[in-house]
Amino acid sequence: MAIQSITMPQLGESVTEGTIEKWLVQPGDTVKKYDPLAEVVTDKVNAEIPSSFEGVITELLAEEGQTLPVGAVVCSIEIAGDGEVPASLPAKKSTVSAAILNAGIQKKQESPKEVTAPIASANSVRQQKNRYSPAVLRLAQEHDIPLEQVVGTGEGGRITRKDLQQLIDAGNIPTPKDVTPSEPVATTASSQPVAAIETPTKPIASSPVLQTGDIEIPVTNVRRAIANNMVRSAQEVPHAWMMMEVDVTDLVAYRDSIKMDFKQKEGFNITYFAFFVKAVAQALKEFPMMNAMWAGDKIIQKHDINISIAVATDDALFVPVIKHADEKSIKGIAKEIHELAQKVRTGKLTMDNMQGGTFTVNNTGAFGSVQSMGIINYPQAAILQVESIVKKPVVLPGGMFAARDIVNLCLSLDHRVLDGLVCGKFLNRVKEILENTNKSSTSVY
């Protein structure tokens, strides 16, 4: 018999960690290959970790609610045979599948002990620099926890969300005065004590006071993951905004003239949004810098044009991807929008549906919005909000007034990657394409 370890898989681009939301197995359970072991939440998607072996669960090495980096061992399985097992095996896709990364045959590891995070020494502080996850930073900020004074119990001494939660629950949040010097304090030649330096601390934000009739809604892991990703984007990305008004009167007339026959023939709706996604994909091909990402010491200009679209449920937001949108017809894009939305609402969205996005288009107009500023879908460089189409009086050539169908396109951009010039040209090109979409010049097939 051999012990095999299952590790936290890579659950998407730029994802570095995942949170065990719920274990689906317990020690002693017999599992088959591809059986789901646990539900995992990241800032991108919910997923299941499937087993790549058949055997008996021997130990769960992570607790529900614990956040682990990619590659960390989460559980061990006893399998038949003593031979070597390949380091990685292809994973069977499930409704929310994820690739399994295995660490090969491992020695049985001891379960992590429940330890209240102690005050850190100077050496451990240095080791923990730049090892803070977004969840840890959020908790530290909310509860005024000096991270340099906390020793982590995670892999390699990393501070985890659980470490901070234990301090918060125990009311044992360290303050600057809690630090015990590891070396004697130096004195002057006259043996006069060195004056202590007051370290300013920010006031702890108080929680809102509950009044009669107020309802407390627990934050789900999905909502927390969304919040963390939004905070990361807002904090790391210097957002800039631009808006342009577009006359889509001819587009509206064209779509309205074909929508009934199209639905009867194809079995799904031809929406305005499909025309907008197609126009954006075409413009991205002409302005490839818009299809780029910030990567620290370089900018990566993506070759494939993969459009992320936002699909909301009652308590979550998912951003599935239309791959190679520039190669698809308006009909093909409309079909994919319909199928991805159905997958989100029926819980059948896969990891493959979520990966590879290079630019996001958000249909905020579906809710009646006429102007909005979207938060960029990290690590992309821009997001375009398509607002509601409204009737407006417009002055035509010759001084005549007419009621026209007008839509606002609102662009949020990463100012590290993009400047106003290229964004203005890009939006103007999208505007030009949309204003020249009509029955005589445009085919949906």
Coordinates of N, CA and C in Angstrom, one line a residue, residues 301-394:
Q301 N 1.0 41.7 -24.6 CA -0.1 41.9 -25.6 C -0.6 40.5 -26.0
K302 N -1.8 40.2 -25.7 CA -2.4 38.9 -26.0 C -2.7 38.7 -27.5
H303 N -2.4 37.5 -28.0 CA -2.7 37.2 -29.4 C -4.1 36.9 -29.6
D304 N -4.7 36.0 -28.8 CA -6.1 35.6 -28.9 C -7.0 36.7 -28.4
I305 N -8.2 36.9 -29.0 CA -9.1 37.8 -28.6 C -10.3 37.0 -27.9
N306 N -10.2 37.0 -26.6 CA -11.2 36.2 -25.8 C -12.0 37.2 -24.9
I307 N -13.3 37.3 -25.2 CA -14.1 38.3 -24.5 C -14.8 37.7 -23.3
S308 N -14.5 38.3 -22.1 CA -15.2 37.9 -20.9 C -16.5 38.7 -20.8
I309 N -17.5 38.0 -20.4 CA -18.8 38.7 -20.3 C -19.3 38.4 -18.8
A310 N -19.9 39.4 -18.2 CA -20.3 39.3 -16.8 C -21.8 38.7 -16.8
V311 N -21.9 37.6 -16.0 CA -23.3 37.0 -15.8 C -23.5 36.9 -14.3
A312 N -24.6 37.6 -13.9 CA -24.9 37.6 -12.4 C -26.0 36.6 -12.0
T313 N -25.8 36.1 -10.8 CA -26.9 35.3 -10.2 C -27.3 36.1 -9.0
D314 N -28.2 35.6 -8.1 CA -28.7 36.3 -7.0 C -27.6 36.7 -6.0
D315 N -26.6 35.9 -5.9 CA -25.6 36.1 -4.9 C -24.2 36.0 -5.4
A316 N -24.0 36.0 -6.7 CA -22.6 35.8 -7.2 C -22.5 36.4 -8.6
L317 N -21.3 36.7 -9.0 CA -21.0 37.2 -10.3 C -20.0 36.3 -11.0
F318 N -20.3 35.8 -12.2 CA -19.4 35.0 -12.9 C -19.0 35.7 -14.2
V319 N -17.8 35.4 -14.7 CA -17.3 36.0 -15.9 C -16.8 35.0 -16.9
P320 N -17.7 34.3 -17.6 CA -17.3 33.3 -18.6 C -16.7 34.0 -19.8
V321 N -16.1 33.2 -20.7 CA -15.3 33.8 -21.8 C -15.8 33.2 -23.1
I322 N -15.9 34.2 -24.1 CA -16.2 33.8 -25.5 C -14.8 33.7 -26.1
K323 N -14.3 32.5 -26.4 CA -13.0 32.4 -27.0 C -13.0 32.7 -28.5
H324 N -11.9 33.4 -28.9 CA -11.7 33.7 -30.3 C -13.0 34.5 -30.9
A325 N -13.4 35.5 -30.2 CA -14.6 36.2 -30.5 C -14.5 36.9 -31.9
D326 N -13.3 37.2 -32.3 CA -13.1 37.9 -33.6 C -13.3 37.0 -34.7
E327 N -13.3 35.7 -34.5 CA -13.5 34.7 -35.6 C -14.9 34.2 -35.7
K328 N -15.8 34.7 -34.8 CA -17.2 34.3 -34.8 C -18.1 35.3 -35.4
S329 N -19.2 34.8 -36.0 CA -20.2 35.7 -36.5 C -21.1 36.2 -35.4
I330 N -22.0 37.2 -35.7 CA -22.9 37.7 -34.7 C -23.8 36.6 -34.2
K331 N -24.2 35.7 -35.1 CA -25.0 34.5 -34.7 C -24.2 33.6 -33.7
G332 N -22.9 33.4 -34.1 CA -22.1 32.5 -33.2 C -21.9 33.1 -31.8
I333 N -21.7 34.4 -31.8 CA -21.5 35.1 -30.5 C -22.9 35.1 -29.7
A334 N -24.0 35.3 -30.4 CA -25.3 35.3 -29.7 C -25.5 33.9 -29.1
K335 N -25.2 32.8 -29.8 CA -25.4 31.5 -29.3 C -24.5 31.2 -28.1
E336 N -23.3 31.7 -28.2 CA -22.4 31.4 -27.0 C -22.8 32.2 -25.8
I337 N -23.3 33.4 -26.0 CA -23.8 34.2 -24.9 C -24.9 33.5 -24.2
H338 N -25.8 32.9 -25.0 CA -27.0 32.2 -24.5 C -26.6 30.9 -23.8
E339 N -25.6 30.2 -24.3 CA -25.2 28.9 -23.7 C -24.4 29.2 -22.4
L340 N -23.6 30.2 -22.4 CA -22.8 30.5 -21.2 C -23.7 31.0 -20.0
A341 N -24.7 31.8 -20.4 CA -25.6 32.3 -19.4 C -26.4 31.1 -18.8
Q342 N -26.8 30.2 -19.6 CA -27.6 29.0 -19.2 C -26.7 28.2 -18.2
K343 N -25.4 28.0 -18.6 CA -24.5 27.2 -17.7 C -24.3 27.9 -16.3
V344 N -24.3 29.2 -16.3 CA -24.1 29.9 -15.0 C -25.4 29.7 -14.2
R345 N -26.5 29.8 -14.8 CA -27.8 29.7 -14.0 C -28.1 28.3 -13.6
T346 N -27.6 27.3 -14.3 CA -27.8 25.9 -13.9 C -26.7 25.3 -13.2
G347 N -25.6 26.1 -12.9 CA -24.5 25.5 -12.1 C -23.6 24.6 -13.0
K348 N -23.6 24.7 -14.3 CA -22.9 23.8 -15.1 C -21.6 24.5 -15.8
L349 N -21.3 25.6 -15.3 CA -20.1 26.3 -15.8 C -18.8 25.6 -15.4
T350 N -17.9 25.4 -16.4 CA -16.7 24.7 -16.1 C -15.5 25.6 -16.0
M351 N -14.4 25.2 -15.5 CA -13.2 26.0 -15.4 C -12.8 26.5 -16.8
D352 N -12.9 25.6 -17.8 CA -12.5 26.0 -19.1 C -13.3 27.2 -19.6
N353 N -14.6 27.2 -19.2 CA -15.5 28.4 -19.6 C -15.0 29.7 -19.0
M354 N -14.2 29.6 -17.9 CA -13.8 30.8 -17.2 C -12.4 31.3 -17.5
Q355 N -11.6 30.5 -18.2 CA -10.2 30.9 -18.3 C -9.9 31.5 -19.7
G356 N -8.9 32.4 -19.7 CA -8.3 32.9 -20.9 C -8.9 34.2 -21.4
G357 N -9.7 34.9 -20.6 CA -10.3 36.2 -21.0 C -9.2 37.2 -21.1
T358 N -9.3 38.1 -22.1 CA -8.3 39.1 -22.4 C -9.0 40.5 -22.3
F359 N -10.3 40.6 -22.4 CA -11.0 41.9 -22.4 C -12.4 41.6 -22.0
T360 N -13.0 42.5 -21.1 CA -14.3 42.3 -20.6 C -15.3 43.3 -21.2
V361 N -16.5 42.7 -21.6 CA -17.6 43.6 -22.0 C -18.8 43.3 -21.0
N362 N -19.3 44.3 -20.4 CA -20.4 44.1 -19.4 C -21.7 44.7 -19.8
N363 N -22.7 44.0 -19.8 CA -24.0 44.5 -20.3 C -24.8 45.1 -19.2
T364 N -24.3 46.3 -18.7 CA -25.0 47.0 -17.6 C -26.3 47.5 -18.0
G365 N -26.5 47.8 -19.3 CA -27.8 48.3 -19.8 C -28.9 47.4 -19.6
A366 N -28.7 46.1 -19.4 CA -29.7 45.1 -19.1 C -30.5 45.5 -17.8
F367 N -29.9 46.3 -16.9 CA -30.5 46.6 -15.7 C -31.1 48.1 -15.7
G368 N -31.0 48.7 -16.9 CA -31.5 50.1 -17.1 C -30.5 51.1 -16.8
S369 N -29.2 50.8 -16.6 CA -28.2 51.7 -16.3 C -27.9 52.5 -17.6
V370 N -27.6 53.8 -17.4 CA -27.2 54.7 -18.6 C -25.8 55.2 -18.5
Q371 N -25.1 55.0 -17.3 CA -23.7 55.4 -17.2 C -23.2 54.7 -15.9
S372 N -22.0 54.1 -16.1 CA -21.4 53.4 -15.0 C -19.9 53.3 -15.2
M373 N -19.2 53.0 -14.1 CA -17.7 52.9 -14.1 C -17.4 51.5 -13.6
G374 N -17.0 50.6 -14.5 CA -16.7 49.3 -14.1 C -15.3 49.1 -13.4
I375 N -15.2 48.2 -12.5 CA -13.9 47.8 -12.0 C -13.3 46.7 -12.9
I376 N -12.0 47.0 -13.3 CA -11.4 46.1 -14.3 C -11.2 44.7 -13.8
N377 N -11.5 43.7 -14.6 CA -11.4 42.3 -14.3 C -9.9 41.9 -14.4
Y378 N -9.2 42.0 -13.2 CA -7.8 41.7 -13.1 C -7.4 40.4 -13.6
P379 N -6.3 40.2 -14.4 CA -5.3 41.2 -14.8 C -5.5 41.9 -16.1
Q380 N -6.7 41.9 -16.6 CA -6.9 42.5 -17.9 C -6.7 44.0 -17.8
A381 N -6.6 44.7 -18.9 CA -6.3 46.1 -18.9 C -7.5 47.1 -19.1
A382 N -8.7 46.5 -19.4 CA -9.8 47.4 -19.6 C -11.1 46.6 -19.5
I383 N -12.2 47.3 -19.2 CA -13.6 46.7 -19.2 C -14.5 47.8 -19.9
L384 N -15.4 47.3 -20.7 CA -16.3 48.2 -21.4 C -17.7 47.9 -20.9
Q385 N -18.4 49.0 -20.4 CA -19.8 48.9 -20.0 C -20.7 49.3 -21.1
V386 N -21.6 48.4 -21.5 CA -22.6 48.8 -22.6 C -23.8 49.1 -21.8
E387 N -24.2 50.4 -21.9 CA -25.4 50.9 -21.2 C -26.7 50.7 -21.9
S388 N -27.7 51.2 -21.3 CA -29.1 51.0 -21.8 C -29.3 51.9 -23.1
I389 N -29.9 51.4 -24.1 CA -30.3 52.1 -25.3 C -31.5 53.0 -25.0
V390 N -31.4 54.3 -25.2 CA -32.5 55.2 -24.8 C -32.8 56.1 -26.0
K391 N -34.0 56.5 -26.1 CA -34.4 57.5 -27.1 C -34.0 58.9 -26.7
K392 N -33.4 59.6 -27.6 CA -33.0 61.0 -27.3 C -33.2 61.9 -28.5
P393 N -33.5 63.2 -28.3 CA -33.6 64.1 -29.4 C -32.2 64.5 -29.9
V394 N -32.0 64.3 -31.2 CA -30.6 64.6 -31.8 C -30.8 65.6 -32.9

